[in-house]
Amino acid sequence: MAEHLSWSREGNSFVAPLALSYPYSRTVGTQLSRFFMSLMNGRLEGTRGSDGRVYFPPAEFDPISGERLSEWVDLPDTGEVVSWTWQAEPEEGQPLDRAFAWALINLDGADVPILHAVDARDQGKIQTGSRVRVRWASERTGGIGDIACFDLVSTAEGKK
């Protein structure tokens, strides 16, 4: 271990490597279990709040009343880009190995956006209002990664 430690004379500081990890597992409960199972089966489901808003990913509790949400809503695999930013240099562990957009996406029928990757292939092709469709992972395991990313269907002006 000591061979990995060093002292910097210029910065007057001690340098040591740090490996951060979370070596535990967690159960997600009945609400999120249903959500993850629906993703594994290629279905999108949200929950409806007391004010009628549909949450995707589903909320477990109503943000207004605090009550557990139990009304499930089937959603289509299409939506609209609400906001986005370009990831020119993907990092290890990100959804795509080439440049892509991170976007807030409102699925059709949902009122609360989800943050996910859009494989726009070119920064000039995506914009607020662009239409997108889910690209499912080839192997699904019951997690948010079952949505591999979103593909552009059309831009806000209707061009692909």
GROMACS .gro file of C-alpha atoms in nm:
model
  160
    1MET     CA    1   0.000   0.000   0.000
    2ALA     CA    2   0.276   0.247   0.088
    3GLU     CA    3   0.417   0.223  -0.265
    4HIS     CA    4   0.101   0.398  -0.395
    5LEU     CA    5   0.142   0.700  -0.169
    6SER     CA    6   0.343   1.006  -0.269
    7TRP     CA    7   0.438   1.349  -0.144
    8SER     CA    8   0.425   1.655  -0.371
    9ARG     CA    9   0.689   1.914  -0.283
   10GLU     CA   10   0.539   2.182  -0.511
   11GLY     CA   11   0.186   2.151  -0.382
   12ASN     CA   12   0.297   2.063  -0.030
   13SER     CA   13   0.042   1.783  -0.030
   14PHE     CA   14   0.017   1.413   0.027
   15VAL     CA   15  -0.134   1.214  -0.263
   16ALA     CA   16  -0.306   0.876  -0.226
   17PRO     CA   17  -0.538   0.683  -0.460
   18LEU     CA   18  -0.903   0.655  -0.364
   19ALA     CA   19  -1.136   0.384  -0.487
   20LEU     CA   20  -1.497   0.467  -0.406
   21SER     CA   21  -1.743   0.178  -0.409
   22TYR     CA   22  -2.082   0.084  -0.271
   23PRO     CA   23  -2.055  -0.289  -0.197
   24TYR     CA   24  -2.412  -0.353  -0.092
   25SER     CA   25  -2.741  -0.454  -0.250
   26ARG     CA   26  -3.082  -0.306  -0.188
   27THR     CA   27  -3.434  -0.427  -0.238
   28VAL     CA   28  -3.651  -0.184  -0.430
   29GLY     CA   29  -3.994  -0.274  -0.290
   30THR     CA   30  -4.315  -0.359  -0.470
   31GLN     CA   31  -4.363  -0.029  -0.657
   32LEU     CA   32  -4.020  -0.010  -0.818
   33SER     CA   33  -4.010  -0.388  -0.866
   34ARG     CA   34  -4.316  -0.356  -1.087
   35PHE     CA   35  -4.150  -0.073  -1.282
   36PHE     CA   36  -3.827  -0.267  -1.339
   37MET     CA   37  -4.017  -0.583  -1.437
   38SER     CA   38  -4.219  -0.383  -1.690
   39LEU     CA   39  -3.893  -0.252  -1.841
   40MET     CA   40  -3.759  -0.606  -1.861
   41ASN     CA   41  -4.076  -0.698  -2.053
   42GLY     CA   42  -4.040  -0.402  -2.290
   43ARG     CA   43  -4.325  -0.200  -2.140
   44LEU     CA   44  -4.333   0.153  -1.999
   45GLU     CA   45  -4.552   0.228  -1.697
   46GLY     CA   46  -4.591   0.537  -1.486
   47THR     CA   47  -4.802   0.628  -1.186
   48ARG     CA   48  -5.078   0.889  -1.165
   49GLY     CA   49  -5.075   1.145  -0.885
   50SER     CA   50  -5.375   1.296  -0.707
   51ASP     CA   51  -5.360   1.600  -0.937
   52GLY     CA   52  -5.373   1.378  -1.248
   53ARG     CA   53  -5.006   1.415  -1.340
   54VAL     CA   54  -4.837   1.099  -1.468
   55TYR     CA   55  -4.487   1.027  -1.339
   56PHE     CA   56  -4.228   0.837  -1.540
   57PRO     CA   57  -4.027   0.687  -1.385
   58PRO     CA   58  -4.313   0.615  -1.149
   59ALA     CA   59  -4.329   0.796  -0.818
   60GLU     CA   60  -4.394   0.580  -0.515
   61PHE     CA   61  -4.563   0.856  -0.320
   62ASP     CA   62  -4.780   1.147  -0.427
   63PRO     CA   63  -4.580   1.471  -0.396
   64ILE     CA   64  -4.900   1.658  -0.303
   65SER     CA   65  -5.074   1.428  -0.055
   66GLY     CA   66  -4.786   1.203   0.052
   67GLU     CA   67  -5.007   0.898  -0.009
   68ARG     CA   68  -4.871   0.586  -0.179
   69LEU     CA   69  -4.953   0.594  -0.551
   70SER     CA   70  -5.135   0.288  -0.684
   71GLU     CA   71  -5.282   0.389  -1.021
   72TRP     CA   72  -5.058   0.264  -1.300
   73VAL     CA   73  -5.062   0.409  -1.652
   74ASP     CA   74  -4.932   0.235  -1.965
   75LEU     CA   75  -4.721   0.466  -2.177
   76PRO     CA   76  -4.606   0.447  -2.539
   77ASP     CA   77  -4.239   0.426  -2.633
   78THR     CA   78  -4.236   0.775  -2.789
   79GLY     CA   79  -4.185   1.120  -2.644
   80GLU     CA   80  -4.050   1.471  -2.687
   81VAL     CA   81  -3.718   1.628  -2.592
   82VAL     CA   82  -3.779   1.902  -2.335
   83SER     CA   83  -3.416   2.004  -2.288
   84TRP     CA   84  -3.079   1.858  -2.382
   85THR     CA   85  -2.702   1.891  -2.370
   86TRP     CA   86  -2.433   1.737  -2.589
   87GLN     CA   87  -2.185   1.478  -2.457
   88ALA     CA   88  -1.904   1.510  -2.713
   89GLU     CA   89  -1.663   1.276  -2.533
   90PRO     CA   90  -1.843   0.980  -2.372
   91GLU     CA   91  -1.694   0.845  -2.052
   92GLU     CA   92  -1.663   0.485  -1.942
   93GLY     CA   93  -1.993   0.346  -1.818
   94GLN     CA   94  -2.212   0.587  -2.014
   95PRO     CA   95  -2.489   0.448  -2.234
   96LEU     CA   96  -2.315   0.506  -2.569
   97ASP     CA   97  -1.954   0.483  -2.682
   98ARG     CA   98  -1.981   0.778  -2.922
   99ALA     CA   99  -2.103   1.138  -2.891
  100PHE     CA  100  -2.468   1.163  -2.785
  101ALA     CA  101  -2.715   1.393  -2.613
  102TRP     CA  102  -2.832   1.378  -2.254
  103ALA     CA  103  -3.196   1.485  -2.268
  104LEU     CA  104  -3.497   1.541  -2.049
  105ILE     CA  105  -3.771   1.349  -2.229
  106ASN     CA  106  -4.143   1.367  -2.168
  107LEU     CA  107  -4.291   1.037  -2.279
  108ASP     CA  108  -4.625   1.081  -2.456
  109GLY     CA  109  -4.886   1.065  -2.182
  110ALA     CA  110  -4.641   1.150  -1.901
  111ASP     CA  111  -4.608   1.488  -1.730
  112VAL     CA  112  -4.269   1.452  -1.565
  113PRO     CA  113  -3.956   1.406  -1.779
  114ILE     CA  114  -3.692   1.136  -1.752
  115LEU     CA  115  -3.322   1.204  -1.807
  116HIS     CA  116  -3.173   0.963  -2.060
  117ALA     CA  117  -2.938   0.937  -2.358
  118VAL     CA  118  -3.044   1.019  -2.714
  119ASP     CA  119  -2.841   0.868  -2.997
  120ALA     CA  120  -2.867   1.178  -3.218
  121ARG     CA  121  -2.537   1.095  -3.399
  122ASP     CA  122  -2.490   1.465  -3.479
  123GLN     CA  123  -2.536   1.762  -3.247
  124GLY     CA  124  -2.709   1.955  -3.525
  125LYS     CA  125  -2.990   1.699  -3.550
  126ILE     CA  126  -3.133   1.725  -3.198
  127GLN     CA  127  -3.326   2.019  -3.059
  128THR     CA  128  -3.590   2.097  -2.802
  129GLY     CA  129  -3.915   1.954  -2.939
  130SER     CA  130  -3.746   1.666  -3.124
  131ARG     CA  131  -3.946   1.344  -3.122
  132VAL     CA  132  -3.779   1.031  -2.987
  133ARG     CA  133  -3.851   0.658  -2.949
  134VAL     CA  134  -3.713   0.409  -2.697
  135ARG     CA  135  -3.438   0.176  -2.817
  136TRP     CA  136  -3.459  -0.132  -2.599
  137ALA     CA  137  -3.143  -0.309  -2.485
  138SER     CA  138  -3.084  -0.639  -2.665
  139GLU     CA  139  -3.058  -0.814  -2.328
  140ARG     CA  140  -3.285  -0.680  -2.056
  141THR     CA  141  -3.220  -0.741  -1.688
  142GLY     CA  142  -3.488  -0.540  -1.507
  143GLY     CA  143  -3.313  -0.204  -1.465
  144ILE     CA  144  -3.318   0.143  -1.619
  145GLY     CA  145  -3.047   0.021  -1.859
  146ASP     CA  146  -3.318  -0.186  -2.030
  147ILE     CA  147  -3.384   0.141  -2.210
  148ALA     CA  148  -3.055   0.143  -2.402
  149CYS     CA  149  -3.120   0.498  -2.520
  150PHE     CA  150  -3.367   0.696  -2.726
  151ASP     CA  151  -3.348   0.736  -3.105
  152LEU     CA  152  -3.451   1.049  -3.292
  153VAL     CA  153  -3.775   1.007  -3.483
  154SER     CA  154  -3.789   1.369  -3.607
  155THR     CA  155  -3.677   1.719  -3.516
  156ALA     CA  156  -3.913   1.989  -3.396
  157GLU     CA  157  -3.964   2.094  -3.762
  158GLY     CA  158  -4.047   1.738  -3.865
  159LYS     CA  159  -3.713   1.658  -4.036
  160LYS     CA  160  -3.515   1.349  -3.947
   0.00000   0.00000   0.00000
